[in-house]
Short mmCIF file of C-alpha atoms and ligand atoms in Angstrom, two decimals:
data_model
loop_
_atom_site.label_atom_id
_atom_site.label_comp_id
_atom_site.label_asym_id
_atom_site.label_seq_id
_atom_site.Cartn_x
_atom_site.Cartn_y
_atom_site.Cartn_z
CA MET A 623 173.93 114.86 110.82
CA LYS A 624 173.68 117.12 113.86
CA TYR A 625 171.51 119.51 111.84
CA LEU A 626 169.30 116.57 110.85
CA THR A 627 168.62 115.38 114.41
CA LYS A 628 168.41 118.81 116.01
CA THR A 629 166.36 120.72 113.45
CA LEU A 630 165.02 118.78 110.54
CA ILE A 631 163.58 115.74 112.33
CA PRO A 632 161.71 117.74 115.03
CA LEU A 633 160.43 120.07 112.30
CA MET A 634 159.16 117.14 110.25
CA LEU A 635 157.51 115.71 113.35
CA ILE A 636 155.66 118.97 114.02
CA VAL A 637 154.46 119.20 110.41
CA PHE A 638 153.34 115.56 110.52
CA LEU A 639 151.40 116.02 113.76
CA ALA A 640 149.79 119.23 112.56
CA THR A 641 148.62 117.74 109.29
CA SER A 642 147.61 114.29 110.52
CA CYS A 643 145.34 115.55 113.26
CA ASN A 644 142.77 118.16 112.22
CA LYS A 645 141.38 120.32 114.98
CA ASP A 646 138.17 122.28 115.30
CA ASN A 647 137.81 125.83 116.71
CA ASN A 648 137.93 124.54 120.29
CA ASN A 649 141.15 122.75 119.44
CA THR A 650 139.61 119.32 119.82
CA ALA A 651 140.62 116.65 117.35
CA ILE A 652 138.16 116.08 114.50
CA PRO A 653 137.48 112.37 114.07
CA GLU A 654 138.58 110.90 110.73
CA TYR A 655 135.07 109.67 110.11
CA VAL A 656 131.65 109.56 111.81
CA LEU A 657 128.50 107.60 111.03
CA VAL A 658 125.09 108.09 112.66
CA ILE A 659 121.93 106.16 111.83
CA HIS A 660 118.28 106.21 112.86
CA GLY A 661 115.52 103.66 112.50
CA GLY A 662 112.59 105.98 113.15
CA ALA A 663 111.10 107.84 116.12
CA GLY A 664 107.78 107.37 117.84
CA ASN A 665 105.83 107.43 121.05
CA ALA A 666 105.99 103.74 121.83
CA SER A 667 106.86 103.08 125.46
CA ASN A 668 109.10 100.51 127.06
CA ARG A 669 106.05 98.27 127.42
CA ASP A 670 105.12 98.42 123.71
CA ILE A 671 108.50 97.09 122.63
CA ASN A 672 109.47 94.17 124.86
CA ILE A 673 113.06 93.44 125.87
CA LYS A 674 113.47 90.73 123.24
CA GLN A 675 112.28 93.09 120.49
CA GLN A 676 114.54 95.84 121.81
CA GLU A 677 117.50 93.45 121.57
CA GLU A 678 116.50 92.53 118.00
CA TYR A 679 116.33 96.17 116.96
CA LYS A 680 119.65 96.94 118.61
CA ALA A 681 121.33 93.97 116.92
CA LYS A 682 120.13 95.15 113.49
CA LEU A 683 121.19 98.75 114.18
CA ASN A 684 124.62 97.43 115.18
CA GLU A 685 124.92 95.37 112.01
CA ALA A 686 123.97 98.39 109.91
CA LEU A 687 126.48 100.55 111.79
CA ASN A 688 129.27 98.03 111.20
CA ILE A 689 128.59 97.98 107.45
CA GLY A 690 128.88 101.76 107.14
CA GLU A 691 131.80 102.04 109.54
CA LYS A 692 133.86 99.49 107.63
CA ILE A 693 133.34 101.41 104.39
CA LEU A 694 134.40 104.69 106.02
CA SER A 695 137.43 103.21 107.79
CA ASP A 696 138.55 101.58 104.52
CA GLY A 697 138.52 105.03 102.90
CA GLY A 698 135.11 104.80 101.19
CA THR A 699 133.05 107.95 100.65
CA CYS A 700 130.14 109.07 102.81
CA ILE A 701 127.74 108.37 99.89
CA GLU A 702 128.99 104.77 99.60
CA ALA A 703 128.67 104.27 103.36
CA ILE A 704 125.16 105.74 103.45
CA GLU A 705 123.95 103.67 100.48
CA LYS A 706 125.11 100.33 101.87
CA THR A 707 123.98 101.10 105.42
CA ILE A 708 120.51 102.13 104.29
CA ASN A 709 120.29 99.19 101.83
CA PHE A 710 120.76 96.87 104.81
CA LEU A 711 118.04 98.65 106.79
CA GLU A 712 115.74 98.68 103.74
CA ASP A 713 116.14 94.91 103.40
CA CYS A 714 115.37 94.36 107.09
CA PRO A 715 111.59 93.96 107.70
CA LEU A 716 111.86 95.51 111.18
CA PHE A 717 112.11 99.01 109.71
CA ASN A 718 109.62 101.11 107.79
CA ALA A 719 111.68 101.35 104.59
CA GLY A 720 112.06 98.94 101.67
CA LYS A 721 110.82 95.55 102.87
CA GLY A 722 108.84 96.39 105.98
CA ALA A 723 107.35 99.60 104.59
CA VAL A 724 103.98 100.56 106.07
CA PHE A 725 100.74 100.42 104.07
CA THR A 726 98.73 103.28 102.63
CA HIS A 727 95.03 103.61 103.41
CA ASP A 728 94.19 101.48 100.38
CA GLY A 729 96.68 98.74 101.20
CA ARG A 730 99.62 99.67 99.00
CA ASN A 731 103.28 100.41 99.75
CA GLU A 732 104.49 103.76 98.44
CA LEU A 733 108.10 104.49 99.27
CA ASP A 734 110.12 107.72 99.45
CA ALA A 735 113.88 108.31 99.71
CA SER A 736 116.49 111.01 99.28
CA ILE A 737 120.21 111.67 99.44
CA MET A 738 122.23 114.88 99.65
CA GLN A 739 125.94 115.53 99.31
CA GLY A 740 127.40 118.39 101.34
CA SER A 741 130.41 119.09 99.12
CA ASP A 742 128.42 120.52 96.18
CA LEU A 743 124.81 120.52 97.45
CA SER A 744 123.85 117.92 94.84
CA ALA A 745 120.83 115.84 95.74
CA GLY A 746 118.52 113.12 94.45
CA ALA A 747 115.17 111.72 95.54
CA VAL A 748 112.36 109.36 94.57
CA ALA A 749 108.80 109.56 95.83
CA GLY A 750 105.76 107.31 95.81
CA VAL A 751 107.54 104.33 94.25
CA SER A 752 106.14 100.84 94.70
CA ASP A 753 108.49 98.49 92.87
CA ILE A 754 112.06 99.67 93.48
CA LYS A 755 113.66 97.27 95.96
CA ASN A 756 116.10 99.85 97.38
CA PRO A 757 114.76 103.39 96.99
CA ILE A 758 117.92 105.01 98.44
CA SER A 759 119.94 103.59 95.52
CA ALA A 760 117.41 105.06 93.09
CA ALA A 761 117.78 108.45 94.84
CA ILE A 762 121.56 108.21 94.37
CA GLU A 763 121.04 107.42 90.66
CA VAL A 764 118.80 110.48 90.31
CA MET A 765 121.57 112.57 91.92
CA THR A 766 124.42 111.18 89.84
CA ASN A 767 122.86 110.16 86.53
CA SER A 768 120.07 112.65 85.85
CA LYS A 769 119.63 116.40 85.62
CA HIS A 770 116.84 116.25 88.17
CA VAL A 771 116.50 116.19 91.94
CA LEU A 772 113.15 114.49 92.51
CA MET A 773 111.40 111.83 90.42
CA ALA A 774 108.09 110.23 91.36
CA GLY A 775 105.91 107.19 90.75
CA LYS A 776 106.06 105.24 87.50
CA GLY A 777 108.61 107.60 85.92
CA ALA A 778 110.99 107.05 88.82
CA SER A 779 110.60 103.27 88.44
CA LYS A 780 111.27 103.48 84.71
CA PHE A 781 114.40 105.52 85.41
CA ALA A 782 115.58 103.06 88.10
CA LYS A 783 115.11 100.16 85.67
CA LEU A 784 117.23 101.99 83.07
CA GLN A 785 119.95 102.33 85.71
CA ASN A 786 119.82 98.54 86.22
CA LEU A 787 118.49 98.72 89.75
CA GLU A 788 116.49 95.78 91.08
CA ILE A 789 112.77 96.05 90.38
CA VAL A 790 110.44 93.82 92.39
CA ASP A 791 106.78 92.91 92.30
CA SER A 792 104.99 95.22 94.72
CA SER A 793 103.99 92.14 96.78
CA TYR A 794 107.66 91.98 97.85
CA PHE A 795 106.97 94.80 100.34
CA PHE A 796 104.15 92.92 102.08
CA THR A 797 104.81 92.06 105.71
CA GLU A 798 102.23 90.61 108.07
CA ASP A 799 103.13 93.01 110.84
CA ARG A 800 102.61 96.18 108.77
CA TRP A 801 99.40 94.77 107.34
CA ASN A 802 98.06 94.15 110.83
CA SER A 803 99.04 97.71 111.81
CA LEU A 804 96.86 99.03 109.03
CA GLN A 805 94.01 96.69 109.88
CA ASN A 806 94.11 97.64 113.54
CA MET A 807 94.39 101.32 112.61
CA LEU A 808 96.68 101.69 115.57
CA LYS A 809 96.60 105.17 116.93
CA SER A 810 100.29 105.01 117.67
CA GLU A 811 101.36 104.27 114.10
CA LYS A 812 104.41 102.17 113.53
CA HIS A 813 107.50 104.25 112.93
CA GLY A 814 110.77 103.03 111.55
CA THR A 815 111.89 105.27 108.73
CA VAL A 816 115.62 104.84 108.30
CA GLY A 817 118.32 107.46 107.91
CA CYS A 818 122.08 107.74 107.84
CA VAL A 819 124.48 110.67 107.97
CA ALA A 820 128.23 110.49 107.57
CA LEU A 821 131.47 112.44 107.65
CA ASP A 822 134.15 110.69 105.61
CA LYS A 823 137.96 110.78 105.66
CA TYR A 824 137.94 113.46 102.96
CA GLY A 825 135.99 115.88 105.17
CA ASN A 826 132.79 115.50 103.16
CA LEU A 827 129.32 115.24 104.68
CA ALA A 828 126.21 113.51 103.31
CA ALA A 829 122.76 112.47 104.50
CA GLY A 830 120.21 109.92 103.30
CA THR A 831 116.68 108.95 104.33
CA SER A 832 114.37 106.12 103.19
CA THR A 833 110.81 105.37 104.28
CA GLY A 834 107.48 103.77 103.61
CA GLY A 835 105.87 106.96 104.96
CA MET A 836 103.11 106.93 107.56
CA THR A 837 100.70 104.05 108.16
CA ASN A 838 97.25 104.68 106.69
CA LYS A 839 98.48 107.63 104.61
CA LYS A 840 96.25 108.74 101.73
CA PHE A 841 97.03 107.44 98.24
CA GLY A 842 99.63 109.66 96.61
CA ARG A 843 100.68 111.33 99.87
CA ILE A 844 104.37 112.26 99.86
CA GLY A 845 106.13 112.89 103.16
CA ASP A 846 109.24 114.81 104.12
CA ALA A 847 111.75 112.02 103.44
CA PRO A 848 112.25 112.81 99.72
CA ILE A 849 112.05 116.58 100.23
CA ILE A 850 115.48 118.20 100.39
CA GLY A 851 115.57 120.65 103.31
CA ALA A 852 112.68 118.88 105.06
CA GLY A 853 113.69 115.24 105.69
CA THR A 854 117.26 115.37 104.42
CA TYR A 855 119.94 118.05 104.14
CA ALA A 856 123.74 118.20 103.88
CA ASN A 857 126.16 121.07 103.49
CA ASN A 858 129.91 120.86 104.10
CA LYS A 859 129.74 124.36 105.62
CA THR A 860 127.50 123.14 108.45
CA CYS A 861 126.23 119.59 108.87
CA ALA A 862 124.39 116.57 107.43
CA ILE A 863 120.91 115.70 108.79
CA SER A 864 118.28 112.99 108.36
CA ALA A 865 114.86 113.34 109.96
CA THR A 866 112.05 111.07 111.06
CA GLY A 867 108.60 111.91 112.36
CA HIS A 868 105.33 113.48 111.28
CA GLY A 869 106.36 114.47 107.75
CA GLU A 870 103.82 117.24 107.17
CA PHE A 871 105.39 119.26 110.00
CA PHE A 872 108.92 118.57 108.79
CA ILE A 873 107.97 119.89 105.34
CA ARG A 874 106.18 123.01 106.61
CA TYR A 875 108.98 123.86 109.04
CA THR A 876 111.77 122.86 106.57
CA VAL A 877 113.34 121.20 109.59
CA THR A 878 116.68 119.95 108.30
CA HIS A 879 117.49 123.12 106.38
CA ASP A 880 116.40 125.24 109.34
CA ILE A 881 118.97 123.51 111.58
CA SER A 882 121.71 124.04 109.00
CA ALA A 883 120.68 127.70 108.51
CA LEU A 884 120.80 128.39 112.26
CA MET A 885 124.38 127.12 112.23
CA GLU A 886 125.35 129.02 109.08
CA TYR A 887 123.76 132.39 109.78
CA LYS A 888 123.47 132.48 113.55
CA ASN A 889 126.58 130.52 114.46
CA LEU A 890 124.65 128.13 116.69
CA SER A 891 126.29 124.81 117.51
CA LEU A 892 124.72 121.68 116.01
CA GLN A 893 123.14 120.75 119.34
CA GLU A 894 121.80 124.26 119.99
CA ALA A 895 120.29 124.42 116.51
CA SER A 896 118.77 120.92 116.82
CA ASP A 897 117.25 121.76 120.21
CA MET A 898 115.79 125.01 118.95
CA VAL A 899 114.05 123.33 116.01
CA ILE A 900 113.10 119.90 117.43
CA ASN A 901 112.54 120.71 121.08
CA SER A 902 111.15 124.18 120.74
CA LYS A 903 109.70 125.17 117.35
CA LEU A 904 108.33 121.72 116.47
CA ILE A 905 106.88 121.08 119.91
CA GLU A 906 105.06 124.44 119.84
CA ALA A 907 103.69 123.53 116.40
CA GLY A 908 102.60 120.05 117.56
CA GLY A 909 105.05 118.18 115.33
CA SER A 910 106.60 114.99 116.71
CA GLY A 911 109.83 113.35 115.60
CA GLY A 912 113.57 113.70 115.64
CA ILE A 913 116.81 113.99 113.72
CA ILE A 914 120.28 112.54 113.55
CA ALA A 915 123.10 114.82 112.43
CA VAL A 916 126.85 115.20 112.19
CA ASP A 917 128.64 118.51 111.75
CA LYS A 918 131.81 119.28 109.82
CA ASN A 919 133.87 118.84 113.01
CA GLY A 920 132.46 115.39 113.73
CA ASN A 921 130.09 116.47 116.53
CA ILE A 922 126.84 114.53 116.46
CA SER A 923 123.26 115.19 117.50
CA MET A 924 120.50 112.64 118.00
CA THR A 925 117.62 114.84 119.12
CA PHE A 926 113.95 113.80 119.34
CA ASN A 927 110.81 115.05 121.04
CA THR A 928 109.12 111.63 121.11
CA ASN A 929 109.50 108.84 123.68
CA MET A 930 111.97 106.97 121.56
CA MET A 931 114.10 106.98 118.46
CA PHE A 932 116.01 103.93 117.22
CA ARG A 933 119.54 105.27 116.84
CA ALA A 934 123.22 104.41 116.75
CA TYR A 935 126.57 106.07 116.03
CA ALA A 936 130.22 105.28 115.55
CA LYS A 937 133.32 107.47 115.33
CA SER A 938 136.86 106.70 114.18
CA THR A 939 137.94 107.47 117.76
CA GLY A 940 136.27 104.25 118.89
CA GLU A 941 133.22 105.93 120.44
CA LYS A 942 130.09 103.91 119.70
CA GLY A 943 126.52 103.67 120.97
CA VAL A 944 123.12 102.14 120.27
CA ALA A 945 119.92 103.26 122.00
CA ILE A 946 116.14 103.29 121.69
CA PHE A 947 114.59 105.24 124.57
CA LYS A 948 115.69 108.58 126.06
N1 LIG B 1906 108.76 111.17 108.14
C1 LIG B 1906 108.08 110.04 107.55
C2 LIG B 1906 106.90 110.55 106.76
O1 LIG B 1906 106.21 111.45 107.19
C3 LIG B 1906 107.59 109.03 108.54
C4 LIG B 1906 108.51 108.69 109.68
O2 LIG B 1906 109.62 109.16 109.74
O3 LIG B 1906 108.11 107.89 110.53
O4 LIG B 1906 106.65 110.03 105.70
#
């Protein structure tokens, strides 16, 4: 009995504490799970989005956050959390993804989405689709149920149908607001791509992005959102990232992979790598936008070189935040 209380119980306690609380290199506790979302970046000012609209956006970001957080806290995987969080944002007309997608130059909606899993670098994407209600779910099907990474246009729709995903008439994506944006040819195009990155209880990272692209884009134009390494990237060795902004720059500068590579090969922290790419390289090149990211230790980055980025995050530690402007 004496042996039990003096030796065995304290020993068991030490083992329990050591295994139940993972630590990173700086000896800080790694949160059990983390979720970060974005709803697009842009150069709108405080005056362009009035207080009531700001509250509406924040309320929707909060709802989306709660959906993903519940899945992660219940032990769901990062892919499950990302799918359901992005599905909610795709169904919300406030954001430029799914219903609410912007129009192309010739008045159509052509949607892009991608997903990547950091544990095995598997990925899936769809591009230029105009009848899949939730493109992020189609991207997940490409990742899990096909030998391919990227499927486009009619073929992608055919594949999604075979996977029993919901197919809608392309008129489903029509919203008055986006139509007016095209008609007015606003110089400051509407942004609102959506993205979600997560670290789950199993230590796995994943990232997903879904968008209608850029207002007034040319027919057939594909942006960075479905391009792995440009708009989306995840690697358990480093981090998971989803981007938003002027897609052509994000493709040419392979933005999300660049951030991961700076961490992997140069040992930069997530924030240092994000700053170098978003606030230095991209600015010099003239590319506007931002990223959300979470690293393997649960550190997050929400870095943008525009006036605003709709964004929110939640950690298992109880930390939470929603913001629009800097
Ligand atoms: N990156 C998206 C694209 O170029 C647009 C955006 O994020 O606003 O298609």
